[in-house]
Amino acid sequence: MQLAEARSRLLLSQQAPASPYPVHNKANLKQSAVLLGLWDGPEGVHIWFTQRPMYLKHHPGQISLPGGKYEDGDTDLTQTALREAFEEIHLKPQQAEVICRMPTHYSHTGFAVTPIVASIERDFSPIADPNEVADCFSVPLSFFLNSENLHQMQVQRNQTQYPVYFMPYQGRLIWGVTGAILYQFSRSLI
């Protein structure tokens, strides 16, 4: 799939499914945003990811999309995602063209995470901030469109069942809220 086709499918999809995670008190959640950055690679569309350093207090070593918490200076969550992508991988806002905003996902760690989908200039080369990012890499969208690569299991937390989505990719494990976002995103393209 090429970027133009992915963009068209996203914009034509009627309604993406809601977050699979139950929310008991949305008022106390910290607003945050991630950038689901798409770029046209040699084998079709790719998605940019980061890996968090092991020394971080929250989610050490996890695979994530560039992003973070909403700050008072941000005008909206789109600006949050673009600001964080610049801080983490040096993606300048003018190198990203926002396509759409996906439904918010809720984490058990107290965050409301809103994915912002954008097309990224093909010649962008990430420069990881070593204080926030241990590694930066991309995965072909076709990997997520293949249902054999998408796994889920039911877990129970506080007497509530919810799905956990995970996708092993070349020795890395994409899971949690990032996995749920990718599951929802890939299903909206089919």
mmCIF file of C-alpha atoms in Angstrom:
data_model
loop_
_atom_site.group_PDB
_atom_site.id
_atom_site.type_symbol
_atom_site.label_atom_id
_atom_site.label_comp_id
_atom_site.label_asym_id
_atom_site.label_seq_id
_atom_site.Cartn_x
_atom_site.Cartn_y
_atom_site.Cartn_z
ATOM 1 C CA MET A 1 0.000 0.000 0.000
ATOM 2 C CA GLN A 2 1.284 3.465 -0.879
ATOM 3 C CA LEU A 3 0.823 6.576 1.246
ATOM 4 C CA ALA A 4 -1.820 8.141 -1.021
ATOM 5 C CA GLU A 5 -3.983 5.022 -0.729
ATOM 6 C CA ALA A 6 -3.526 4.855 3.066
ATOM 7 C CA ARG A 7 -4.500 8.536 3.325
ATOM 8 C CA SER A 8 -7.642 7.969 1.237
ATOM 9 C CA ARG A 9 -8.689 4.925 3.256
ATOM 10 C CA LEU A 10 -8.180 6.778 6.539
ATOM 11 C CA LEU A 11 -10.209 9.755 5.424
ATOM 12 C CA LEU A 12 -12.978 7.542 4.022
ATOM 13 C CA SER A 13 -13.275 5.237 7.016
ATOM 14 C CA GLN A 14 -16.607 5.973 8.663
ATOM 15 C CA GLN A 15 -15.699 5.634 12.305
ATOM 16 C CA ALA A 16 -12.742 4.019 13.985
ATOM 17 C CA PRO A 17 -13.533 1.776 16.940
ATOM 18 C CA ALA A 18 -13.186 3.228 20.416
ATOM 19 C CA SER A 19 -10.306 2.415 22.713
ATOM 20 C CA PRO A 20 -10.536 -1.166 24.010
ATOM 21 C CA TYR A 21 -9.467 -0.133 27.497
ATOM 22 C CA PRO A 22 -12.127 0.600 30.114
ATOM 23 C CA VAL A 23 -12.018 4.011 31.748
ATOM 24 C CA HIS A 24 -13.382 4.629 35.195
ATOM 25 C CA ASN A 25 -12.533 8.306 35.698
ATOM 26 C CA LYS A 26 -11.594 10.265 32.574
ATOM 27 C CA ALA A 27 -11.378 13.555 34.494
ATOM 28 C CA ASN A 28 -8.141 12.561 36.246
ATOM 29 C CA LEU A 29 -6.287 11.342 33.153
ATOM 30 C CA LYS A 30 -3.272 13.257 31.821
ATOM 31 C CA GLN A 31 -3.784 14.334 28.206
ATOM 32 C CA SER A 32 -1.085 13.197 25.797
ATOM 33 C CA ALA A 33 -0.584 12.655 22.090
ATOM 34 C CA VAL A 34 1.550 10.470 19.842
ATOM 35 C CA LEU A 35 2.521 10.898 16.210
ATOM 36 C CA LEU A 36 1.736 7.962 13.959
ATOM 37 C CA GLY A 37 4.201 9.023 11.269
ATOM 38 C CA LEU A 38 3.800 7.400 7.851
ATOM 39 C CA TRP A 39 6.332 7.604 5.045
ATOM 40 C CA ASP A 40 6.611 6.048 1.592
ATOM 41 C CA GLY A 41 9.436 3.525 1.694
ATOM 42 C CA PRO A 42 10.747 1.216 -1.028
ATOM 43 C CA GLU A 43 8.248 -1.540 -0.106
ATOM 44 C CA GLY A 44 5.328 0.808 0.557
ATOM 45 C CA VAL A 45 4.259 2.767 3.618
ATOM 46 C CA HIS A 46 6.342 2.554 6.807
ATOM 47 C CA ILE A 47 5.629 3.783 10.357
ATOM 48 C CA TRP A 48 8.249 5.463 12.581
ATOM 49 C CA PHE A 49 8.776 4.073 16.121
ATOM 50 C CA THR A 50 11.005 4.853 19.058
ATOM 51 C CA GLN A 51 12.355 2.645 21.813
ATOM 52 C CA ARG A 52 12.517 4.158 25.273
ATOM 53 C CA PRO A 53 15.805 3.982 27.205
ATOM 54 C CA MET A 54 16.009 1.387 29.980
ATOM 55 C CA TYR A 55 16.786 3.986 32.661
ATOM 56 C CA LEU A 56 13.480 5.867 32.303
ATOM 57 C CA LYS A 57 11.068 5.673 35.233
ATOM 58 C CA HIS A 58 7.974 5.003 33.111
ATOM 59 C CA HIS A 59 7.822 2.224 30.495
ATOM 60 C CA PRO A 60 11.600 1.579 30.241
ATOM 61 C CA GLY A 61 12.657 -0.129 27.014
ATOM 62 C CA GLN A 62 9.180 -0.134 25.511
ATOM 63 C CA ILE A 63 8.482 0.482 21.843
ATOM 64 C CA SER A 64 6.355 3.570 21.324
ATOM 65 C CA LEU A 65 5.274 6.187 18.848
ATOM 66 C CA PRO A 66 6.933 9.594 19.288
ATOM 67 C CA GLY A 67 4.855 11.640 21.700
ATOM 68 C CA GLY A 68 4.186 12.702 25.243
ATOM 69 C CA LYS A 69 2.203 14.822 27.667
ATOM 70 C CA TYR A 70 0.217 17.906 26.753
ATOM 71 C CA GLU A 71 1.950 21.039 28.066
ATOM 72 C CA ASP A 72 0.411 24.413 28.880
ATOM 73 C CA GLY A 73 2.103 26.060 25.871
ATOM 74 C CA ASP A 74 0.519 23.595 23.416
ATOM 75 C CA THR A 75 -2.485 24.915 21.492
ATOM 76 C CA ASP A 76 -3.936 21.418 21.019
ATOM 77 C CA LEU A 77 -2.982 17.738 20.974
ATOM 78 C CA THR A 78 -1.759 17.944 17.390
ATOM 79 C CA GLN A 79 0.826 20.487 18.495
ATOM 80 C CA THR A 80 1.700 18.213 21.427
ATOM 81 C CA ALA A 81 2.434 15.303 19.078
ATOM 82 C CA LEU A 82 4.486 17.479 16.705
ATOM 83 C CA ARG A 83 6.416 19.140 19.546
ATOM 84 C CA GLU A 84 7.231 15.802 21.140
ATOM 85 C CA ALA A 85 8.286 14.292 17.777
ATOM 86 C CA PHE A 86 10.686 17.198 17.321
ATOM 87 C CA GLU A 87 12.083 16.771 20.842
ATOM 88 C CA GLU A 88 12.461 12.993 20.538
ATOM 89 C CA ILE A 89 13.555 12.386 16.918
ATOM 90 C CA HIS A 90 14.137 15.903 15.533
ATOM 91 C CA LEU A 91 11.155 15.788 13.151
ATOM 92 C CA LYS A 92 10.446 19.400 12.228
ATOM 93 C CA PRO A 93 6.714 20.277 12.083
ATOM 94 C CA GLN A 94 7.056 21.333 8.430
ATOM 95 C CA GLN A 95 8.260 17.789 7.618
ATOM 96 C CA ALA A 96 4.897 16.345 8.716
ATOM 97 C CA GLU A 97 1.507 16.808 7.088
ATOM 98 C CA VAL A 98 -1.312 15.914 9.463
ATOM 99 C CA ILE A 99 -3.874 13.542 7.937
ATOM 100 C CA CYS A 100 -6.262 12.907 10.814
ATOM 101 C CA ARG A 101 -6.742 12.430 14.526
ATOM 102 C CA MET A 102 -7.711 8.969 15.774
ATOM 103 C CA PRO A 103 -9.882 8.181 18.803
ATOM 104 C CA THR A 104 -8.209 8.570 22.181
ATOM 105 C CA HIS A 105 -6.851 5.513 24.002
ATOM 106 C CA TYR A 106 -6.830 5.258 27.785
ATOM 107 C CA SER A 107 -4.016 3.701 29.750
ATOM 108 C CA HIS A 108 -4.016 2.158 33.200
ATOM 109 C CA THR A 109 -1.081 4.411 34.006
ATOM 110 C CA GLY A 110 -3.317 7.489 33.950
ATOM 111 C CA PHE A 111 -2.991 8.802 30.398
ATOM 112 C CA ALA A 112 -5.469 9.665 27.662
ATOM 113 C CA VAL A 113 -3.387 9.100 24.503
ATOM 114 C CA THR A 114 -4.580 10.662 21.238
ATOM 115 C CA PRO A 115 -2.877 9.419 18.046
ATOM 116 C CA ILE A 116 -2.238 12.029 15.352
ATOM 117 C CA VAL A 117 -1.653 10.454 11.922
ATOM 118 C CA ALA A 118 0.689 12.352 9.594
ATOM 119 C CA SER A 119 2.623 11.771 6.414
ATOM 120 C CA ILE A 120 6.347 12.353 6.875
ATOM 121 C CA GLU A 121 8.715 13.569 4.177
ATOM 122 C CA ARG A 122 10.442 10.598 2.605
ATOM 123 C CA ASP A 123 13.931 12.026 3.083
ATOM 124 C CA PHE A 124 13.463 12.574 6.833
ATOM 125 C CA SER A 125 16.231 10.935 8.836
ATOM 126 C CA PRO A 126 15.559 10.724 12.584
ATOM 127 C CA ILE A 127 18.062 12.013 15.120
ATOM 128 C CA ALA A 128 17.219 10.429 18.462
ATOM 129 C CA ASP A 129 17.510 12.517 21.622
ATOM 130 C CA PRO A 130 19.488 10.122 23.860
ATOM 131 C CA ASN A 131 17.712 11.443 26.979
ATOM 132 C CA GLU A 132 14.347 10.219 25.662
ATOM 133 C CA VAL A 133 15.016 7.688 22.896
ATOM 134 C CA ALA A 134 17.354 4.692 22.824
ATOM 135 C CA ASP A 135 16.557 3.803 19.206
ATOM 136 C CA CYS A 136 14.415 4.898 16.272
ATOM 137 C CA PHE A 137 13.272 2.546 13.523
ATOM 138 C CA SER A 138 10.455 2.008 11.036
ATOM 139 C CA VAL A 139 8.188 -0.956 10.332
ATOM 140 C CA PRO A 140 6.359 -1.565 7.047
ATOM 141 C CA LEU A 141 2.621 -0.940 7.298
ATOM 142 C CA SER A 142 2.104 -4.253 5.473
ATOM 143 C CA PHE A 143 3.320 -6.026 8.637
ATOM 144 C CA PHE A 144 0.366 -4.609 10.602
ATOM 145 C CA LEU A 145 -2.105 -5.251 7.776
ATOM 146 C CA ASN A 146 -1.306 -8.970 7.966
ATOM 147 C CA SER A 147 -3.664 -10.297 10.652
ATOM 148 C CA GLU A 148 -1.249 -13.174 11.381
ATOM 149 C CA ASN A 149 1.123 -10.606 12.934
ATOM 150 C CA LEU A 150 -1.490 -9.113 15.275
ATOM 151 C CA HIS A 151 -2.059 -10.945 18.539
ATOM 152 C CA GLN A 152 -4.242 -10.302 21.538
ATOM 153 C CA MET A 153 -4.905 -11.789 24.903
ATOM 154 C CA GLN A 154 -7.444 -10.989 27.582
ATOM 155 C CA VAL A 155 -6.172 -9.775 30.935
ATOM 156 C CA GLN A 156 -8.018 -8.888 34.083
ATOM 157 C CA ARG A 157 -7.337 -5.806 36.152
ATOM 158 C CA ASN A 158 -9.575 -4.641 39.004
ATOM 159 C CA GLN A 159 -12.303 -7.160 38.089
ATOM 160 C CA THR A 160 -12.418 -5.872 34.497
ATOM 161 C CA GLN A 161 -11.394 -7.857 31.416
ATOM 162 C CA TYR A 162 -9.700 -6.033 28.575
ATOM 163 C CA PRO A 163 -7.625 -6.989 25.524
ATOM 164 C CA VAL A 164 -3.882 -6.485 25.267
ATOM 165 C CA TYR A 165 -2.626 -6.267 21.679
ATOM 166 C CA PHE A 166 0.932 -7.229 20.814
ATOM 167 C CA MET A 167 2.999 -7.591 17.663
ATOM 168 C CA PRO A 168 6.467 -9.194 17.760
ATOM 169 C CA TYR A 169 8.671 -7.652 15.050
ATOM 170 C CA GLN A 170 12.323 -8.565 14.442
ATOM 171 C CA GLY A 171 13.193 -9.184 18.077
ATOM 172 C CA ARG A 172 11.095 -6.270 19.366
ATOM 173 C CA LEU A 173 7.701 -6.393 21.033
ATOM 174 C CA ILE A 174 5.155 -3.715 20.192
ATOM 175 C CA TRP A 175 2.357 -3.886 22.768
ATOM 176 C CA GLY A 176 0.189 -2.010 25.275
ATOM 177 C CA VAL A 177 -1.392 1.268 24.189
ATOM 178 C CA THR A 178 0.963 1.416 21.180
ATOM 179 C CA GLY A 179 -0.225 -2.065 20.175
ATOM 180 C CA ALA A 180 -3.874 -1.058 20.603
ATOM 181 C CA ILE A 181 -3.357 2.083 18.508
ATOM 182 C CA LEU A 182 -1.717 0.055 15.730
ATOM 183 C CA TYR A 183 -4.421 -2.597 15.871
ATOM 184 C CA GLN A 184 -7.128 0.063 15.550
ATOM 185 C CA PHE A 185 -5.201 1.914 12.831
ATOM 186 C CA SER A 186 -4.556 -1.187 10.731
ATOM 187 C CA ARG A 187 -8.192 -2.335 11.017
ATOM 188 C CA SER A 188 -9.364 1.093 9.779
ATOM 189 C CA LEU A 189 -7.302 0.570 6.585
ATOM 190 C CA ILE A 190 -8.764 -2.799 5.639
#
